[in-house]
Each structure stands twice: as structure tokens, then as C-alpha cells.
CSV table of C-alpha atoms in Angstrom, one decimal:
chain,number,residue,atom,x,y,z
A,196,UNK,CA,33.9,51.2,-180.0
A,197,UNK,CA,33.7,50.8,-176.2
A,198,UNK,CA,36.8,51.4,-174.1
A,199,UNK,CA,37.0,50.3,-170.5
A,200,UNK,CA,39.6,51.6,-168.1
A,201,UNK,CA,40.2,49.9,-164.7
A,202,UNK,CA,42.0,51.1,-161.6
A,203,UNK,CA,44.0,50.3,-159.7
A,204,UNK,CA,46.1,47.6,-161.4
A,205,UNK,CA,47.1,46.2,-158.0
A,206,UNK,CA,45.6,46.5,-154.6
A,207,UNK,CA,46.7,45.3,-151.2
A,208,UNK,CA,44.4,45.4,-148.2
A,209,UNK,CA,44.5,44.0,-144.7
A,210,UNK,CA,42.1,41.2,-143.9
A,211,UNK,CA,38.8,42.6,-142.7
A,212,UNK,CA,39.2,45.9,-144.6
A,213,UNK,CA,37.2,47.0,-147.6
A,214,UNK,CA,38.4,47.0,-151.2
A,215,UNK,CA,37.2,49.2,-154.0
A,216,UNK,CA,38.0,48.8,-157.7
A,217,UNK,CA,36.8,51.4,-160.2
A,218,UNK,CA,36.1,51.3,-163.9
A,219,UNK,CA,35.2,53.9,-166.5
A,220,UNK,CA,33.6,53.3,-169.9
A,221,UNK,CA,33.3,55.4,-173.0
A,222,UNK,CA,30.2,54.3,-174.8
A,223,UNK,CA,27.1,56.0,-173.3
A,224,UNK,CA,25.0,53.3,-174.9
A,225,UNK,CA,26.5,50.6,-172.7
A,226,UNK,CA,23.9,49.0,-170.4
A,227,UNK,CA,25.4,45.9,-168.9
A,228,UNK,CA,28.3,45.8,-166.5
A,229,UNK,CA,29.6,42.5,-165.0
A,230,UNK,CA,32.5,41.8,-162.7
A,231,UNK,CA,34.6,38.7,-162.9
A,232,UNK,CA,37.0,37.0,-160.5
A,233,UNK,CA,39.9,35.0,-161.7
A,234,UNK,CA,41.8,32.7,-159.5
A,235,UNK,CA,45.2,31.4,-160.5
A,236,UNK,CA,45.1,28.8,-163.3
A,237,UNK,CA,41.3,29.1,-163.8
A,238,UNK,CA,39.0,30.9,-166.1
A,239,UNK,CA,37.2,34.1,-165.1
A,240,UNK,CA,34.1,33.6,-163.0
A,241,UNK,CA,31.1,36.0,-162.9
A,242,UNK,CA,30.6,37.3,-159.3
A,243,UNK,CA,28.1,40.1,-159.9
A,244,UNK,CA,26.5,42.1,-162.7
A,245,UNK,CA,24.3,45.2,-163.0
A,246,UNK,CA,22.2,46.7,-165.7
A,247,UNK,CA,22.0,50.4,-166.4
A,248,UNK,CA,18.5,50.8,-165.0
A,249,UNK,CA,19.8,50.0,-161.5
A,250,UNK,CA,22.2,52.2,-159.5
A,251,UNK,CA,23.4,49.6,-157.0
A,252,UNK,CA,23.3,45.9,-156.4
A,253,UNK,CA,24.5,43.9,-153.5
A,254,UNK,CA,25.2,40.3,-152.9
A,255,UNK,CA,26.5,39.5,-149.4
A,256,UNK,CA,29.9,41.1,-149.1
A,257,UNK,CA,30.0,42.3,-152.7
A,258,UNK,CA,28.3,45.3,-154.1
A,259,UNK,CA,28.5,47.2,-157.4
A,260,UNK,CA,27.5,50.8,-158.0
A,261,UNK,CA,26.9,52.5,-161.3
A,262,UNK,CA,27.0,56.2,-162.1
A,263,UNK,CA,25.7,56.6,-165.7
A,264,UNK,CA,26.2,60.3,-165.8
A,265,UNK,CA,29.9,60.0,-165.1
A,266,UNK,CA,30.2,56.7,-166.9
A,267,UNK,CA,31.8,54.8,-164.2
A,268,UNK,CA,31.1,51.8,-162.0
A,269,UNK,CA,32.8,50.3,-159.0
A,270,UNK,CA,33.1,47.0,-157.2
A,271,UNK,CA,33.1,47.1,-153.4
A,272,UNK,CA,34.2,44.1,-151.3
A,273,UNK,CA,33.6,44.5,-147.5
A,274,UNK,CA,35.2,42.4,-144.7
A,275,UNK,CA,37.8,41.0,-147.1
A,276,UNK,CA,39.1,37.5,-146.5
A,277,UNK,CA,42.3,35.8,-147.8
A,278,UNK,CA,40.1,33.8,-150.3
A,279,UNK,CA,39.2,37.1,-151.9
A,280,UNK,CA,42.7,37.4,-153.3
A,281,UNK,CA,42.5,37.1,-157.1
A,282,UNK,CA,42.4,39.1,-160.3
A,283,UNK,CA,39.2,41.0,-160.8
A,284,UNK,CA,37.9,42.2,-164.2
A,285,UNK,CA,35.2,44.7,-165.0
A,286,UNK,CA,33.5,44.7,-168.4
A,287,UNK,CA,30.8,46.6,-170.3
A,288,UNK,CA,28.6,46.1,-173.3
A,289,UNK,CA,25.5,47.5,-175.0
A,290,UNK,CA,22.7,45.5,-176.5
A,291,UNK,CA,24.0,42.2,-177.8
A,292,UNK,CA,27.5,43.5,-178.6
A,293,UNK,CA,30.3,41.4,-177.1
A,294,UNK,CA,31.7,42.4,-173.7
A,295,UNK,CA,34.8,44.7,-173.5
A,296,UNK,CA,37.0,44.0,-170.5
A,297,UNK,CA,39.2,46.2,-168.4
A,298,UNK,CA,42.8,45.1,-167.9
A,299,UNK,CA,42.2,43.7,-164.4
A,300,UNK,CA,43.1,44.4,-160.8
A,301,UNK,CA,45.2,42.0,-158.7
A,302,UNK,CA,43.8,42.1,-155.2
A,303,UNK,CA,45.9,40.8,-152.4
A,304,UNK,CA,44.3,40.3,-148.9
A,305,UNK,CA,47.0,40.2,-146.2
A,306,UNK,CA,46.2,38.1,-143.2
B,280,UNK,CA,27.7,18.7,-167.2
B,281,UNK,CA,31.1,20.3,-167.3
B,282,UNK,CA,29.8,23.6,-168.8
B,283,UNK,CA,32.6,24.7,-171.2
B,284,UNK,CA,35.3,22.2,-172.1
B,285,UNK,CA,38.5,23.3,-173.8
B,286,UNK,CA,41.2,21.1,-175.2
B,287,UNK,CA,44.1,20.9,-175.0
B,288,UNK,CA,45.0,22.5,-171.7
B,289,UNK,CA,48.6,23.1,-172.7
B,290,UNK,CA,50.4,23.3,-176.0
B,291,UNK,CA,53.8,24.2,-177.2
B,292,UNK,CA,54.3,25.0,-180.9
B,293,UNK,CA,57.1,26.0,-183.1
B,294,UNK,CA,56.8,29.1,-185.3
B,295,UNK,CA,54.9,28.3,-188.4
B,296,UNK,CA,53.1,25.2,-187.1
B,297,UNK,CA,49.3,25.0,-187.1
B,298,UNK,CA,46.9,23.8,-184.6
B,299,UNK,CA,43.2,23.9,-183.6
B,300,UNK,CA,41.9,24.8,-180.2
B,301,UNK,CA,38.6,23.0,-179.4
B,302,UNK,CA,35.7,24.2,-177.3
B,303,UNK,CA,32.5,22.5,-176.5
B,304,UNK,CA,29.6,23.7,-174.3
B,305,UNK,CA,26.6,22.1,-172.8
B,306,UNK,CA,24.9,25.4,-171.7
B,307,UNK,CA,22.6,25.1,-174.7
B,308,UNK,CA,23.2,28.7,-175.7
B,309,UNK,CA,23.5,30.0,-179.2
B,310,UNK,CA,26.4,32.4,-178.7
B,311,UNK,CA,30.1,31.4,-178.1
B,312,UNK,CA,33.2,33.5,-177.7
B,313,UNK,CA,37.0,33.2,-178.0
B,314,UNK,CA,39.1,35.5,-175.9
B,315,UNK,CA,42.9,35.7,-175.4
B,316,UNK,CA,44.5,36.8,-172.1
B,317,UNK,CA,47.9,38.4,-172.0
B,318,UNK,CA,49.6,39.8,-168.9
B,319,UNK,CA,48.4,43.4,-168.2
B,320,UNK,CA,46.1,43.3,-171.2
B,321,UNK,CA,42.9,41.8,-169.8
B,322,UNK,CA,40.7,39.7,-172.0
B,323,UNK,CA,40.5,40.6,-175.7
B,324,UNK,CA,38.0,39.2,-178.0
B,325,UNK,CA,39.3,37.2,-181.0
B,326,UNK,CA,36.1,35.9,-182.7
B,327,UNK,CA,32.6,35.2,-181.7
B,328,UNK,CA,29.6,33.3,-183.0
B,329,UNK,CA,26.1,34.6,-182.2
B,330,UNK,CA,24.5,31.5,-183.5
B,331,UNK,CA,25.2,28.3,-185.4
B,332,UNK,CA,26.4,29.2,-188.9
B,333,UNK,CA,27.6,32.7,-188.1
B,334,UNK,CA,30.9,34.1,-187.0
B,335,UNK,CA,32.2,37.6,-186.5
B,336,UNK,CA,35.6,39.2,-185.9
B,337,UNK,CA,36.4,40.7,-182.5
B,338,UNK,CA,39.2,43.1,-181.5
B,339,UNK,CA,42.2,40.9,-182.4
B,340,UNK,CA,41.2,38.4,-185.2
B,341,UNK,CA,44.4,38.5,-187.3
B,342,UNK,CA,46.2,35.2,-187.6
B,343,UNK,CA,43.1,33.2,-186.5
B,344,UNK,CA,40.2,31.4,-188.1
B,345,UNK,CA,37.1,29.9,-186.4
B,346,UNK,CA,34.6,27.3,-187.2
B,347,UNK,CA,31.2,27.0,-185.6
B,348,UNK,CA,30.8,23.2,-186.1
B,349,UNK,CA,27.4,23.0,-184.5
B,350,UNK,CA,25.5,24.5,-181.6
B,351,UNK,CA,27.9,22.9,-179.0
B,352,UNK,CA,31.3,23.3,-180.7
B,353,UNK,CA,33.3,26.4,-181.7
B,354,UNK,CA,37.0,25.9,-182.7
B,355,UNK,CA,39.8,28.3,-183.1
B,356,UNK,CA,42.6,27.6,-185.6
B,357,UNK,CA,46.1,29.1,-185.9
B,358,UNK,CA,47.2,28.4,-189.5
B,359,UNK,CA,50.8,29.5,-189.0
B,360,UNK,CA,51.6,30.2,-185.3
B,361,UNK,CA,53.8,33.2,-184.4
B,362,UNK,CA,55.4,34.0,-181.0
B,363,UNK,CA,53.0,36.9,-180.7
B,364,UNK,CA,50.2,34.3,-180.3
B,365,UNK,CA,51.7,33.0,-177.1
B,366,UNK,CA,48.8,33.5,-174.7
B,367,UNK,CA,46.1,31.9,-172.7
B,368,UNK,CA,42.9,31.3,-174.7
B,369,UNK,CA,39.5,31.2,-173.2
B,370,UNK,CA,36.2,30.0,-174.7
B,371,UNK,CA,32.9,31.3,-173.2
B,372,UNK,CA,29.2,31.0,-173.6
B,373,UNK,CA,26.3,32.5,-171.6
B,374,UNK,CA,25.0,30.7,-168.6
B,375,UNK,CA,21.5,29.2,-168.8
B,376,UNK,CA,18.9,31.9,-168.1
B,377,UNK,CA,21.0,34.8,-169.6
B,378,UNK,CA,18.7,37.3,-171.2
B,379,UNK,CA,21.1,38.4,-173.9
B,380,UNK,CA,23.8,36.8,-176.0
B,381,UNK,CA,26.6,38.6,-174.1
B,382,UNK,CA,25.4,38.3,-170.5
B,383,UNK,CA,26.5,36.0,-167.7
B,384,UNK,CA,29.4,34.5,-169.6
B,385,UNK,CA,30.7,31.2,-168.3
B,386,UNK,CA,34.4,30.6,-169.2
B,387,UNK,CA,36.2,27.4,-169.8
B,388,UNK,CA,39.5,26.7,-167.9
B,389,UNK,CA,41.6,27.9,-170.8
B,390,UNK,CA,44.4,26.7,-173.1
B,391,UNK,CA,47.9,27.9,-172.4
B,392,UNK,CA,49.7,28.2,-175.7
B,393,UNK,CA,53.4,28.8,-176.2
B,394,UNK,CA,54.9,29.5,-179.6
B,395,UNK,CA,58.6,29.3,-179.8
């Protein structure tokens, strides 16, 4: 089955700097890669997703890149703000199989 | 229009007690999911239901049972709770417009369960 590895587990950046979180997946058949943000005491919230037929997708300060050959994908947050502080999860799936999640990255944005 | 509603929000059980976690969605999607979240472990799938009348095991199904009561409701039951089941439990279903049964999941706010 699919295995998703996520790095780093914790990340601290200065406000205004960029943050990058990386994930690798094992199943070459995986074709859907979402990213979720979880604030304290809340459920995970989808922030961006990408399919395998696209190499990059951007939504304002957030972007995701996918390298199918290397089987890894990354979340990029530019101009970080204190409200970006949260736990971020990547996930992967193929077809209609359930999502498999990474173990999460705790991002702290220091003002 | 709450999306995904989970009850209760908090629960404390003694070892061996039973309880049912409730989940109801108004996203009008066929598929629903139960995940558990433990520190440093991410989200792990317990059970899912691709449509009314069907359920399937996920990565960590032992000690749990599920019931897909109707299109809206999917419950998770612990028959004999164990301390290892102390966790935060999330129910999820795809948002309207999702093209596949596993895309654009919308999560409830969770149930924090402690088993003593």
C-alpha cells in the first residue's frame, strides 16, 4: 500500500520568510495530492490540492509542486504570516482509494 | 449547513466500557471516513464507507465497528474501550463538487476520547 513520508516534523521561520514542506510517496499509481492545515482544536482543512497531470499549482501565497519521477511533492508558503502557524499534512491517493496522510509538520511563524 | 457534525466533542471512558461516536454530514456525498489522530502519527484511517450500505476496513480497524445508518450518518463504535484507543477521532466526507470519493475531504471538528 501507499506510504507517505513528510519532512520536517517541525519548522520555524521568521515572519515574511518562505516555508517549504516536503513529502515523498511510494505508490507510482498515486494521482491525487492534497495539503491540509490544522489549527489547534480544529479538524484539518484543505488548503490546496494537485493532480498528477499537473506539475505545479498556485493559490495566492501557497503553491504545490509535484515531481512524479522522483515521487515527491512540496508545499511552498511565501511571505509567511503569524496566522500561517499550524500543523500541515500532506496526503496521497490513487483512483478512489482512501487518502494516506503524512505525519505532519508543525510550522511556527515568529513575528 | 454545518458540513460535518460530530458528537460528542469530548468523552472519558473507563477500560472496558463501550460507546458510539456519531457523525452526520450534509455535503450530500456518498463516501464517509473515520480517522484517528495521535501525536506524531498523523491521521490514520479506521474505516470508510464508499456508499450507503457498504463499509471497508482501513489501516487500523481493530477494536472498532462502524454502521452506515443512511447517506448522512456514519457511526463508529468501541465495544470494549482500551487505553490504546485514547485519541482524537475525525469524521470526513468530500466537499460538494469533488470528482472522486477521496478528494477534497471536509473534516468535522473531532471527538477527543480518553480511555482510563
